[in-house]
XYZ file of N, CA and C in Angstrom:
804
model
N 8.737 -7.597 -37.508
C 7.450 -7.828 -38.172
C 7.135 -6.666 -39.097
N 6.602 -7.305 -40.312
C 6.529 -6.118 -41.260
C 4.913 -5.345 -40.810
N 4.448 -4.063 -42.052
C 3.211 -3.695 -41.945
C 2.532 -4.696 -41.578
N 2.383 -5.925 -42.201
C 1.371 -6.721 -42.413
C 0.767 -7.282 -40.991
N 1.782 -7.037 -40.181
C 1.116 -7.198 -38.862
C -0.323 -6.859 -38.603
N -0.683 -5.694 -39.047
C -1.850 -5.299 -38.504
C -3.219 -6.052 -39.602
N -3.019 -6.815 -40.424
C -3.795 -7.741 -40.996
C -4.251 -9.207 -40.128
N -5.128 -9.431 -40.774
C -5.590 -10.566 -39.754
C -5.453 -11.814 -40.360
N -5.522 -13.053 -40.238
C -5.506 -14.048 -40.728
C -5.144 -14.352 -42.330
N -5.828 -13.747 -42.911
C -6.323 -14.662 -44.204
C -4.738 -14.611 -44.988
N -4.151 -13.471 -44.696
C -2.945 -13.919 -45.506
C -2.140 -15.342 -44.692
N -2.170 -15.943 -43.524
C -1.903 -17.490 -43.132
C -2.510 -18.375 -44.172
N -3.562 -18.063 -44.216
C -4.970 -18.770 -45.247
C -4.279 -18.961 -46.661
N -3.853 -18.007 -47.109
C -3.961 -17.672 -48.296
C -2.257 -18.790 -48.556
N -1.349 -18.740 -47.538
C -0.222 -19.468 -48.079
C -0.199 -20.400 -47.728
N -0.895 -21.079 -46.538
C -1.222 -22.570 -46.661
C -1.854 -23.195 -48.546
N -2.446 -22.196 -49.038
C -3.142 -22.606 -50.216
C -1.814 -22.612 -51.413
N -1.178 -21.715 -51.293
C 0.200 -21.240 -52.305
C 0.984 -22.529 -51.989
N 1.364 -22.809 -50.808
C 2.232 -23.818 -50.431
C 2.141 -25.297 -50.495
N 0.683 -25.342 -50.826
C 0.493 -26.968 -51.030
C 1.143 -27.973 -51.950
N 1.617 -29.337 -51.591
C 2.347 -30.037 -52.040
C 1.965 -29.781 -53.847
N 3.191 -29.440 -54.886
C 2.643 -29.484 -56.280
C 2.192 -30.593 -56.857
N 2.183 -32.150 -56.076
C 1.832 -33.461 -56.189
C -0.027 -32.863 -56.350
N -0.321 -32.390 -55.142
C -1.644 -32.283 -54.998
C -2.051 -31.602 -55.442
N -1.769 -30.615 -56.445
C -2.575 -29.573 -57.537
C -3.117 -29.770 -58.572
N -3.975 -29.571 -59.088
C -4.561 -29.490 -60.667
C -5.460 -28.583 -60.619
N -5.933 -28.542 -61.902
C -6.620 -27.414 -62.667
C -7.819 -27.807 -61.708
N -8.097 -28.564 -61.397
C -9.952 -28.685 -60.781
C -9.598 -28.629 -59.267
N -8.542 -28.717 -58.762
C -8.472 -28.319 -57.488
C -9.255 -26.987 -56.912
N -9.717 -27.256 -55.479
C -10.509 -26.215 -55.141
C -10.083 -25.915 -53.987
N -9.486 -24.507 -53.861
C -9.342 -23.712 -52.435
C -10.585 -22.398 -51.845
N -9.832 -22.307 -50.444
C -10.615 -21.467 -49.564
C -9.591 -20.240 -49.540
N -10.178 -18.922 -49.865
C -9.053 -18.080 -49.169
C -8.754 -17.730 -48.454
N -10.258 -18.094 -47.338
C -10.153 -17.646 -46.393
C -10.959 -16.288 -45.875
N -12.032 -15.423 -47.084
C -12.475 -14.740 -47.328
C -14.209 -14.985 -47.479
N -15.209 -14.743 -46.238
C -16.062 -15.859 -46.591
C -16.459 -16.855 -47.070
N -15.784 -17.550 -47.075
C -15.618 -19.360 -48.386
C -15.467 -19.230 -49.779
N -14.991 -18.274 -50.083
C -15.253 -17.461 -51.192
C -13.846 -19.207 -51.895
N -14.193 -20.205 -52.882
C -13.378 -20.632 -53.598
C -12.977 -20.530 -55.074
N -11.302 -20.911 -55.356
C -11.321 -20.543 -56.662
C -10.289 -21.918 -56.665
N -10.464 -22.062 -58.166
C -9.318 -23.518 -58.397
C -7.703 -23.001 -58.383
N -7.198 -24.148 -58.872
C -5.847 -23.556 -58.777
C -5.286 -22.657 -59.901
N -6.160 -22.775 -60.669
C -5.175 -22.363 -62.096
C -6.074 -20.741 -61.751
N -6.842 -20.393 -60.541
C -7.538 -18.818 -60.282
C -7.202 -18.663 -59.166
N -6.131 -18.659 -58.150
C -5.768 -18.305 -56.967
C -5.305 -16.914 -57.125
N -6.040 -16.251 -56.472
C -6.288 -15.031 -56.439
C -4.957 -14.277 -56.392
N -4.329 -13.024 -56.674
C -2.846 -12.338 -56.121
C -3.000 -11.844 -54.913
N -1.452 -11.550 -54.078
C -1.848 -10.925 -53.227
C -2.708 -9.577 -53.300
N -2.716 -9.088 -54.525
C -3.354 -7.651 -54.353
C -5.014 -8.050 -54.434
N -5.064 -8.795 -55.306
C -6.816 -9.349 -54.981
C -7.138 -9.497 -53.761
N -6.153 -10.229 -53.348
C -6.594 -11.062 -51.725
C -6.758 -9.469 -50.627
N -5.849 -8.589 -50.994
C -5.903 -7.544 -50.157
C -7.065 -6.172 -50.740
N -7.417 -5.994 -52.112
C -8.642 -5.405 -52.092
C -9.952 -6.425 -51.282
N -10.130 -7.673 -51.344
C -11.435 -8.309 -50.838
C -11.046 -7.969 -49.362
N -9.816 -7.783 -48.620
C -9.840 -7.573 -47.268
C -10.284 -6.034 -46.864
N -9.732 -5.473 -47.804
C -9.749 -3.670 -47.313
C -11.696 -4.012 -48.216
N -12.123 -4.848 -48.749
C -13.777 -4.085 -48.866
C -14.248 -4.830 -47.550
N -13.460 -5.656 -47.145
C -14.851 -6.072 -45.487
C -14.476 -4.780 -44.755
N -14.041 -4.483 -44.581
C -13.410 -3.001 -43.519
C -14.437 -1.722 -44.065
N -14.828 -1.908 -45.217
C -15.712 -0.531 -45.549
C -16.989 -0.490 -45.062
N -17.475 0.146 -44.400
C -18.944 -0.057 -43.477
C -19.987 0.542 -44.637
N -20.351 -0.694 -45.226
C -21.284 0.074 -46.565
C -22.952 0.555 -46.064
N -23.245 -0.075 -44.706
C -24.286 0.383 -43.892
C -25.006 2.065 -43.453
N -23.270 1.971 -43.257
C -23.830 3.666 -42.868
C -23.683 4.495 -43.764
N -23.781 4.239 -45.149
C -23.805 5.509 -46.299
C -25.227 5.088 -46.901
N -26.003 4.114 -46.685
C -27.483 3.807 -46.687
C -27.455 3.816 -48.456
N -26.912 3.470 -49.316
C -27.000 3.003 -50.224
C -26.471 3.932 -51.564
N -25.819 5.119 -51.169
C -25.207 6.529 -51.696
C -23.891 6.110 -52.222
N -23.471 4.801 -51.766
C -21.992 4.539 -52.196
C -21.743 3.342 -52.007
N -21.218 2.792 -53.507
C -20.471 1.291 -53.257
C -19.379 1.425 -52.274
N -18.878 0.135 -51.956
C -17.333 -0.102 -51.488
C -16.244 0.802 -51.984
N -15.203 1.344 -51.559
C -14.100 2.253 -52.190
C -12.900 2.003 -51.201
N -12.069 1.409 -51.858
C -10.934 1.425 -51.282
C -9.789 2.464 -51.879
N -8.996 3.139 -51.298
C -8.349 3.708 -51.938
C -6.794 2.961 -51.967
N -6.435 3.358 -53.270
C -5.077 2.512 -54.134
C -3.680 2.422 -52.481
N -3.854 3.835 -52.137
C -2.512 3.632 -51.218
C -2.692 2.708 -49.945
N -4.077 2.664 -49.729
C -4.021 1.433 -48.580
C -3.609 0.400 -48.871
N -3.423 -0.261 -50.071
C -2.858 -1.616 -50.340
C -1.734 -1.571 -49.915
N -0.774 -0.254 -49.706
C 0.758 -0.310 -49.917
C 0.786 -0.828 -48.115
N -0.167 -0.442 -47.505
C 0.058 -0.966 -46.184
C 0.072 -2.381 -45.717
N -0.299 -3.322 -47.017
C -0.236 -4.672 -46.979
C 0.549 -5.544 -47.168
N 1.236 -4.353 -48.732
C 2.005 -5.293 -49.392
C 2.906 -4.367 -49.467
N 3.990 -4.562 -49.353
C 5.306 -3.740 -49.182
C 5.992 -3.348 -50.829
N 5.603 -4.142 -51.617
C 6.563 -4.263 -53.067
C 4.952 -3.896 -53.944
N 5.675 -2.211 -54.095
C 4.499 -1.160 -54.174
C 4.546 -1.426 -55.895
N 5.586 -1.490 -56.418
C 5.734 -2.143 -57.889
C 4.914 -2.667 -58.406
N 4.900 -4.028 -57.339
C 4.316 -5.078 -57.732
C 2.482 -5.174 -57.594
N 1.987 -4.349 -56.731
C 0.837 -3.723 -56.596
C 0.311 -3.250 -58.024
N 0.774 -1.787 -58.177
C 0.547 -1.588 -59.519
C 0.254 -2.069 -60.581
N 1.745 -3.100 -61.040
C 1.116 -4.199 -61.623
C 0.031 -5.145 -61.954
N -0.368 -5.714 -60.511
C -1.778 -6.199 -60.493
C -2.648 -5.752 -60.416
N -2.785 -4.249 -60.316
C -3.921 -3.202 -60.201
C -4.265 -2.969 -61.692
N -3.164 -2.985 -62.614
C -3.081 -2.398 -63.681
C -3.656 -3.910 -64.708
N -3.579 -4.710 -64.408
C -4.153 -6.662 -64.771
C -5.260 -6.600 -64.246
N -5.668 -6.103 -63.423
C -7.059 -6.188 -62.757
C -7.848 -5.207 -63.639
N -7.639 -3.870 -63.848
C -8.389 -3.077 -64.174
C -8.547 -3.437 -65.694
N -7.118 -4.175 -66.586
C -7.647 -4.648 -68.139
C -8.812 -5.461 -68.417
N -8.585 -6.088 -67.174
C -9.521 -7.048 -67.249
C -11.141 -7.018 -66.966
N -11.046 -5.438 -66.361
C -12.383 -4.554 -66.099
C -13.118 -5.745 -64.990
N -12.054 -6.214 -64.123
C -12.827 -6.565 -62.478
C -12.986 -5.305 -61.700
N -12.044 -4.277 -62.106
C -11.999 -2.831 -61.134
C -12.270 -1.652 -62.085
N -13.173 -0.653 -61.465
C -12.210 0.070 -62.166
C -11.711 1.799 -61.372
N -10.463 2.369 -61.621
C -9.768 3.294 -60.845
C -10.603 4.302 -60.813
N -10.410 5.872 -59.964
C -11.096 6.742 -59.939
C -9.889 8.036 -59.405
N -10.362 9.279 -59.923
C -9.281 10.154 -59.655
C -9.644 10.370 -57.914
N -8.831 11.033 -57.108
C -9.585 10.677 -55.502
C -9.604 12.267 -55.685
N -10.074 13.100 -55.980
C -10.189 14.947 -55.889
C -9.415 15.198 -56.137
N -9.548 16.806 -56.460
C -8.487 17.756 -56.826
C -7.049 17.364 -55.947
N -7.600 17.896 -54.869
C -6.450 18.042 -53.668
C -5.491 16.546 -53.807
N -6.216 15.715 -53.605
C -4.898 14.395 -53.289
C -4.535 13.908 -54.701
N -3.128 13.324 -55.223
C -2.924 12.804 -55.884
C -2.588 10.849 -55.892
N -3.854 10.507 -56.093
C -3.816 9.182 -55.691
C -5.495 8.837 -56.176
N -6.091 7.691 -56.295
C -6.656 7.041 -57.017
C -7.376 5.876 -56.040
N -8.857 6.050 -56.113
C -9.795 4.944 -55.337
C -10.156 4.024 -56.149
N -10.757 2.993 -55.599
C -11.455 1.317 -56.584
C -12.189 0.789 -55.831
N -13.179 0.871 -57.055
C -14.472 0.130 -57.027
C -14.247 -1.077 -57.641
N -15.196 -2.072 -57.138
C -15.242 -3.398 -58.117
C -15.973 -3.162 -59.284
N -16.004 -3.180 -60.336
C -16.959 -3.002 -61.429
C -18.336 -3.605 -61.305
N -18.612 -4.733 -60.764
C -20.191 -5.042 -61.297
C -20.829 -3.968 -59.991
N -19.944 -3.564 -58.770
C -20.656 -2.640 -58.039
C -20.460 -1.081 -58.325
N -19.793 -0.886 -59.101
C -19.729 1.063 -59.626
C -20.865 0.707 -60.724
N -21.248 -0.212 -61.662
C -22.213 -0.938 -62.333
C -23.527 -0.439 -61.931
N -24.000 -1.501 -60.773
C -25.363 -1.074 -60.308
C -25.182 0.046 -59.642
N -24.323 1.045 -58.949
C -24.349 1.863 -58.534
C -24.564 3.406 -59.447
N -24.415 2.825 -60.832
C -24.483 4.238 -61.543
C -26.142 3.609 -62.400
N -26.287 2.461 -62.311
C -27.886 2.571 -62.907
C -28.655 3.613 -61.671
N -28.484 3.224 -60.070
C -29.116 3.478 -59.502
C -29.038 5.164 -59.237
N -28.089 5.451 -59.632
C -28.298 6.921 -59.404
C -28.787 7.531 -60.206
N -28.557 7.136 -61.885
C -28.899 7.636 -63.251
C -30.487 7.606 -62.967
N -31.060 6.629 -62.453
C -32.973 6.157 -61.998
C -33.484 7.378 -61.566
N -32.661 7.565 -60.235
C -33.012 8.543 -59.232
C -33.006 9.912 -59.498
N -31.853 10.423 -61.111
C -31.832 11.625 -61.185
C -32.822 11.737 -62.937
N -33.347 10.676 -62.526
C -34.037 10.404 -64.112
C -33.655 10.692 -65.314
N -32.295 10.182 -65.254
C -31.816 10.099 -67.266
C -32.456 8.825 -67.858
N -32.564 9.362 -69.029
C -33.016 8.362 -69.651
C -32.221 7.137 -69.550
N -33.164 5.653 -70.088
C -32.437 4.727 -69.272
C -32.000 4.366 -70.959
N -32.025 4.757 -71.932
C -31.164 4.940 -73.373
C -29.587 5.034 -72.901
N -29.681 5.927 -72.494
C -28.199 6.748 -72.041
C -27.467 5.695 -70.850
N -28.172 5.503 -70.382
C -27.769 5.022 -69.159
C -27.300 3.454 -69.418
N -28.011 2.869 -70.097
C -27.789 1.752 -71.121
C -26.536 1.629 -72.098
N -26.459 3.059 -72.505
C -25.308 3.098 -73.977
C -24.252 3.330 -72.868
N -24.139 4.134 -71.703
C -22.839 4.405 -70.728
C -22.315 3.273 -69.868
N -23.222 1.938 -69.934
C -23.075 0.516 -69.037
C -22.233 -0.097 -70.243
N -23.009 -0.126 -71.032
C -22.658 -0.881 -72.461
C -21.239 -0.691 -73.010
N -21.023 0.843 -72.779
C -19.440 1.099 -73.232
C -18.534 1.638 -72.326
N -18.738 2.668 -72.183
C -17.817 3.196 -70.820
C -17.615 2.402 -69.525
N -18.278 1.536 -69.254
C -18.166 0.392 -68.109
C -17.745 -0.461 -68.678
N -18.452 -1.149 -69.604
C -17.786 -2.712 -69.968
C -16.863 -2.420 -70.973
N -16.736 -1.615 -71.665
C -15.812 -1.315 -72.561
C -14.044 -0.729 -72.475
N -14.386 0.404 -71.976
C -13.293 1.059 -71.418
C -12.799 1.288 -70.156
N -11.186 0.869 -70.022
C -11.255 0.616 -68.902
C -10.248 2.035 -68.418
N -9.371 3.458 -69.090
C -8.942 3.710 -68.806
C -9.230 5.171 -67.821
N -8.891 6.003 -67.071
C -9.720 6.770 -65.690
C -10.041 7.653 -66.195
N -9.758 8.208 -68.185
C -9.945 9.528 -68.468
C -10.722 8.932 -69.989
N -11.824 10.095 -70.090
C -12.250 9.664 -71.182
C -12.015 11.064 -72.020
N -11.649 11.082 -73.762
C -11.769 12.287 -74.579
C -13.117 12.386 -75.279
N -13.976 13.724 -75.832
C -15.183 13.564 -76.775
C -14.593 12.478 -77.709
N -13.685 12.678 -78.512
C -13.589 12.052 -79.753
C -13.888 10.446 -79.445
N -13.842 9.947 -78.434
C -14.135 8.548 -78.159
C -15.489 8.340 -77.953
N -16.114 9.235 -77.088
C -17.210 9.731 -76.814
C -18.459 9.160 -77.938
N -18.152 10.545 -78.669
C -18.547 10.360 -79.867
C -18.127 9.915 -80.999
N -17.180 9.651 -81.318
C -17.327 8.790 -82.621
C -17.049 7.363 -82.253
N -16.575 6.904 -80.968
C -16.498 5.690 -80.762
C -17.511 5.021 -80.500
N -18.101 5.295 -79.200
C -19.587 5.020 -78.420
C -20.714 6.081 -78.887
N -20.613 6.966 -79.807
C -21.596 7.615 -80.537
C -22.699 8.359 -79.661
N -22.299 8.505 -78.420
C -22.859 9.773 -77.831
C -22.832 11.170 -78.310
N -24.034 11.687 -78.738
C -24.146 13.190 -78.623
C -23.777 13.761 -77.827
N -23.806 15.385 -78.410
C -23.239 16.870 -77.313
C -24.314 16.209 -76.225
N -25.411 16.109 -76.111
C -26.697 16.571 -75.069
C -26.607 15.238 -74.350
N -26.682 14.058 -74.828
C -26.333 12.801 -73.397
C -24.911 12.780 -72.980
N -23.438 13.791 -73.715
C -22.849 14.012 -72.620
C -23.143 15.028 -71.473
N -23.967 15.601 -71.936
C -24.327 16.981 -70.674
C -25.051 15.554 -69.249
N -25.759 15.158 -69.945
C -26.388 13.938 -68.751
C -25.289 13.359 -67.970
N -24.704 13.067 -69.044
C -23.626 11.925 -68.462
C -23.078 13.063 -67.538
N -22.618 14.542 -67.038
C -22.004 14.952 -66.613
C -23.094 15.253 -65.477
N -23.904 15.836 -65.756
C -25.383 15.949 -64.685
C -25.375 14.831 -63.660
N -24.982 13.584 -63.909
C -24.937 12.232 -63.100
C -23.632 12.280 -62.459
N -22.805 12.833 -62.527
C -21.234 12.696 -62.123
C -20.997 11.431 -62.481
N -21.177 10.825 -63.860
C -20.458 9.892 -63.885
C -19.052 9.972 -64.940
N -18.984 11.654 -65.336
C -18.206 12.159 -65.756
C -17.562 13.605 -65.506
N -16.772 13.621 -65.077
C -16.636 15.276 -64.467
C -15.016 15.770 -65.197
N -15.424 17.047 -65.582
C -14.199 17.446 -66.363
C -12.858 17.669 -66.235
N -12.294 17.091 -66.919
C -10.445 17.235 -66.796
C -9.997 18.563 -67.364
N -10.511 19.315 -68.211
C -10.175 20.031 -69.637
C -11.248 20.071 -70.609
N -10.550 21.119 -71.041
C -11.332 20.980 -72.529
C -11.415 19.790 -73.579
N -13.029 19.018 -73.939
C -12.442 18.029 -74.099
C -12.872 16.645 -73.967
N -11.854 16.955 -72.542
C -11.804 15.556 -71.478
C -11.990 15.474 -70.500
N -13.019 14.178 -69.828
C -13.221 14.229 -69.206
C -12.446 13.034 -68.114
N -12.773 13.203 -66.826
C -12.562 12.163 -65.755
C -13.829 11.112 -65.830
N -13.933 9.616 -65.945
C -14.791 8.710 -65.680
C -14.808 9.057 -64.091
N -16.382 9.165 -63.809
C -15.890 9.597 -62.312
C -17.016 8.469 -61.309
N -17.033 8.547 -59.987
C -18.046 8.385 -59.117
C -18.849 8.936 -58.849
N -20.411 8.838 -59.291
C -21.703 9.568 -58.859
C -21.091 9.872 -56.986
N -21.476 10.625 -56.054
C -21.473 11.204 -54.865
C -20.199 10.935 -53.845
N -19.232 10.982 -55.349
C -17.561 10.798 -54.596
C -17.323 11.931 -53.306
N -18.288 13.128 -53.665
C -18.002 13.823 -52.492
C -18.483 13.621 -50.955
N -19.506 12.769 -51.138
C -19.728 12.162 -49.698
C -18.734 11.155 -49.362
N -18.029 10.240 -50.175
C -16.786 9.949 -49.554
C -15.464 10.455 -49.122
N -15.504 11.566 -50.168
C -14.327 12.690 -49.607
C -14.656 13.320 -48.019
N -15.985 13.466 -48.317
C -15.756 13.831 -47.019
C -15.805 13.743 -45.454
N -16.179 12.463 -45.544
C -15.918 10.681 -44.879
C -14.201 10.874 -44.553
N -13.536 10.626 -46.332
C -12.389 10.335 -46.150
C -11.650 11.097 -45.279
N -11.755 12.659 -45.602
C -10.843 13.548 -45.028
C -11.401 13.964 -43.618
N -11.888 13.802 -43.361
C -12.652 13.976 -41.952
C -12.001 12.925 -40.634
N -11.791 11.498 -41.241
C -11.260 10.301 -40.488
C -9.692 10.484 -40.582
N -9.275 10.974 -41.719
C -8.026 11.095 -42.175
C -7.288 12.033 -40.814
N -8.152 13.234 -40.409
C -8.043 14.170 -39.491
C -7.946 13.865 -38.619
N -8.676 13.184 -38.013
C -9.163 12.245 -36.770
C -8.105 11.617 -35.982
N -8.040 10.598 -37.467
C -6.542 9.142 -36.520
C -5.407 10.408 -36.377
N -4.877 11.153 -37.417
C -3.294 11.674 -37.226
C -3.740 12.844 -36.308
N -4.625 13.948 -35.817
C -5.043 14.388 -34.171
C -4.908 13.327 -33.063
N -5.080 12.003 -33.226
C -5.088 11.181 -32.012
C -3.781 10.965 -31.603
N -2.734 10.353 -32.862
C -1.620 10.469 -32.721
C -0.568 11.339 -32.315
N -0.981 12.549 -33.148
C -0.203 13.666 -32.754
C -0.210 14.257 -31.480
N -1.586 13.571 -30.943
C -1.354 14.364 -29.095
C -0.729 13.306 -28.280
N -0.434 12.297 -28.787
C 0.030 11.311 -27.689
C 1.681 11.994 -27.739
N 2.333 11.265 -26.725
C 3.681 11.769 -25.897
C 4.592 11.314 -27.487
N 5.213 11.701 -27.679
C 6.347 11.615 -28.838
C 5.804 11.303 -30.109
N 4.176 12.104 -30.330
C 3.794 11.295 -31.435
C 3.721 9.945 -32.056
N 3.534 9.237 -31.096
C 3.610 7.698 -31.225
C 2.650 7.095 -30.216
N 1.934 5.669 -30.958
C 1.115 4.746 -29.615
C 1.024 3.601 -30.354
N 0.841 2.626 -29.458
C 0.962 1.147 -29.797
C -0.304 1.197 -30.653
N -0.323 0.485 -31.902
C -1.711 -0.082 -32.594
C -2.531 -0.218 -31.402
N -2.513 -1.396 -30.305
C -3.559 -2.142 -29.880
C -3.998 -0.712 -28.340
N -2.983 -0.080 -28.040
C -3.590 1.182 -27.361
C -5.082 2.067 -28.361
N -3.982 2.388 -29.848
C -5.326 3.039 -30.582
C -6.492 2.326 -30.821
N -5.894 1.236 -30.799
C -7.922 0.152 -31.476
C -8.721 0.625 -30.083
N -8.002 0.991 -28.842
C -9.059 0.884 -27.854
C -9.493 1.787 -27.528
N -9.537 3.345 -28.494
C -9.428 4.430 -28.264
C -10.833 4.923 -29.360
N -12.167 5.743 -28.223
C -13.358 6.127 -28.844
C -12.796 6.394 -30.383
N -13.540 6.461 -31.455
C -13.590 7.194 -32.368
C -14.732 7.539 -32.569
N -14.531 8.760 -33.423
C -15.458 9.870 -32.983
C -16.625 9.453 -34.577
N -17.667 9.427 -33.636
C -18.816 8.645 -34.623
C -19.385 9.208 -35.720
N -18.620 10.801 -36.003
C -18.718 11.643 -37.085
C -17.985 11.017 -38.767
N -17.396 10.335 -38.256
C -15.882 9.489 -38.553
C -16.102 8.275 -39.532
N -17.143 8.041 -40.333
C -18.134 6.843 -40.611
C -16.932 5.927 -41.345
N -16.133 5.481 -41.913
C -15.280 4.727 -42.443
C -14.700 3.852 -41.549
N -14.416 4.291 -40.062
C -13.729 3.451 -39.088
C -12.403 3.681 -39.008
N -11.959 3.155 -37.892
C -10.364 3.420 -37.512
C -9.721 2.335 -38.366
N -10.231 1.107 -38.421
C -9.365 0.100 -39.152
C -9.287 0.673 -40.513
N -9.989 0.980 -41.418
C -9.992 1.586 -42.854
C -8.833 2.795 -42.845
N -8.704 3.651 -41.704
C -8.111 4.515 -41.922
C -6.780 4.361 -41.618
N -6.897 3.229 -40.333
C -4.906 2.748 -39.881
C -4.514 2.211 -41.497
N -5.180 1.739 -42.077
C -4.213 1.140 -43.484
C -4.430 2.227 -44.123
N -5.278 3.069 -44.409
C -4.825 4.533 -45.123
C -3.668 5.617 -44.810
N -3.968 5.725 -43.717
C -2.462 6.370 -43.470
C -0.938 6.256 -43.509
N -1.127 4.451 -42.614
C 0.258 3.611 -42.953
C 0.494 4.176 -44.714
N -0.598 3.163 -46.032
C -0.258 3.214 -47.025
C -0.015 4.632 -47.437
N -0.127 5.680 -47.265
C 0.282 6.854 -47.480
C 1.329 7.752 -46.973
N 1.956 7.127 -46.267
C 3.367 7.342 -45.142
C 3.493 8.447 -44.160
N 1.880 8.133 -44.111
C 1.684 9.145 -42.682
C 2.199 9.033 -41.450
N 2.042 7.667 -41.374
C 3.000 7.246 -40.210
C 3.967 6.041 -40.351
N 5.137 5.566 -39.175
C 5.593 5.170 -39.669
C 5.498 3.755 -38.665
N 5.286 2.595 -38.962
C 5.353 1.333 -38.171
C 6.459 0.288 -37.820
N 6.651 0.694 -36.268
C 7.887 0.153 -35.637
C 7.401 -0.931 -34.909
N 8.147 -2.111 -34.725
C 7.447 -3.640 -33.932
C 8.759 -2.984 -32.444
N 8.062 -3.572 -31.672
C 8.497 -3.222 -30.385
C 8.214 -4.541 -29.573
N 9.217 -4.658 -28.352
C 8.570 -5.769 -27.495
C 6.580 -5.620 -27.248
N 6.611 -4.679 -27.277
C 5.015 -4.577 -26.872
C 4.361 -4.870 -27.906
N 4.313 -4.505 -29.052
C 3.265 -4.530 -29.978
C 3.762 -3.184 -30.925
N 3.342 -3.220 -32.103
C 3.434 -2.861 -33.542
C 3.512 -0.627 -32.783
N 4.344 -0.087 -33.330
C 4.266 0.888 -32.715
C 3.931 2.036 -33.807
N 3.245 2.976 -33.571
C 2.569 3.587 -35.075
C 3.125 5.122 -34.610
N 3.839 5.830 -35.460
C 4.310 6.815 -35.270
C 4.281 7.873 -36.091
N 3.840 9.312 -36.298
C 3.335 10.386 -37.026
C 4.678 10.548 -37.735
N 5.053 10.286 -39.113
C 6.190 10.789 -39.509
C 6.130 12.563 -39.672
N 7.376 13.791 -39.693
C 7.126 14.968 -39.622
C 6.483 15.325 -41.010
N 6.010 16.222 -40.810
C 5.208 16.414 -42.067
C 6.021 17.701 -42.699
């Protein structure tokens, strides 16, 4: 059994829908994915990488950040879904032209990349721009272009300004909001208003699962041993968010065993 073991249903869901007789298809056909009733016709059946960002956002507990942060999945958990990491990319890279997503640098330290859905990094940067009172001019001209416009993770002045015609002084805002934080001279990162409360969510849980692992006997324990194992309520993302973060990052490594799926600390 591959990674995908530790997924639940909807990918069954999802190929009963792929597999249906081609007699019975057309353009007005309507499926389930399996994803709160969520339907799309045939000629919009979602990819697997769609199907697996809408799974990794039910897993994000958007409750307990009380309204400080959309959904964020980060890019390498997908790889824990879908094995043909290629082919990920690909649809990450179709998704984001199409400005349904859009990418984010994940901090200094890691090299790897989080996603938001766009209409929610959307209301999430009116609502912070409100709260830190920029003008809603600015905040308007940065929805208008840098969101709906551009979709790539780095922005330069020269686009800035002579493209979207922002001044020196509403980029200082735009940077005051973190919805831009600097690469260089220059250039900047399109960024996430209070990415650091997810960093430090992220790296905190990140700590957590591979300490749990690492004290067990050979660095190894069955998945369904760890699901039954406290996590520590400092930890706000959850153990499920973080077993596909780590898998997708090759923290550990997943062996099927007569018992059940076996999760093991690769050496570091």
């Amino acid at each position: 059994m591959s990674k995908r073991s530790i997924v639940n249903d909807l990918y069954k869901s999802r190929k009963r829908v792929c597999t249906a007789p081609s007699s019975a298809i057309n353009e007005t056909s309507e499926f389930n994915d399996g994803l709160n009733g969520t339907s799309f016709s045939a000629a919009e059946i979602p990819s697997d990488t769609k199907v697996s960002l809408l799974h990794l956002k039910e897993l994000f507990p958007l409750e307990r950040f009380e309204g400080r942060l959309p959904v964020v999945i980060v890019k390498h958990q997908l790889y824990s879904l879908i094995n043909d990491r290629t082919a990920v990319d690909k649809e990450l890279n179709t998704l984001k032209l199409a400005n349904e997503i859009k990418l984010f640098k994940l901090g200094a330290e890691l090299d790897d990349y989080c996603i938001v859905f766009t209409k929610e990094y959307l209301d999430h940067v009116i609502k912070v721009m409100s709260e830190l009172s920029i003008s809603k001019n600015i905040c308007n001209k940065f929805v208008n272009t840098v969101i709906k416009k551009y979709t790539d993770v780095c922005i330069n002045k020269d686009t800035l300004m002579n493209e979207f015609n922002f001044t020196d002084s509403e980029i200082t805002q735009l940077v005051k909001a973190s919805v831009l934080t600097v690469r260089d001279v220059g250039n900047w990162w399109v960024a996430l208003p209070n990415a650091g409360i997810f960093m430090k969510c992220f790296l905190r849980g990140r700590k957590a699962i591979v300490t749990m692992i690492r004290k067990c006997k050979y660095r190894e324990i069955l998945q369904t041993e760890l699901e039954q194992r406290k996590w520590p309520k400092v930890c706000k993302l959850g153990l499920q968010y973080h077993m596909h973060e780590v898998i997708g990052a090759d923290l550990i490594k997943c062996i099927q065993t007569t018992s059940g799926l076996l999760l093991r600390l690769k050496d570091s």
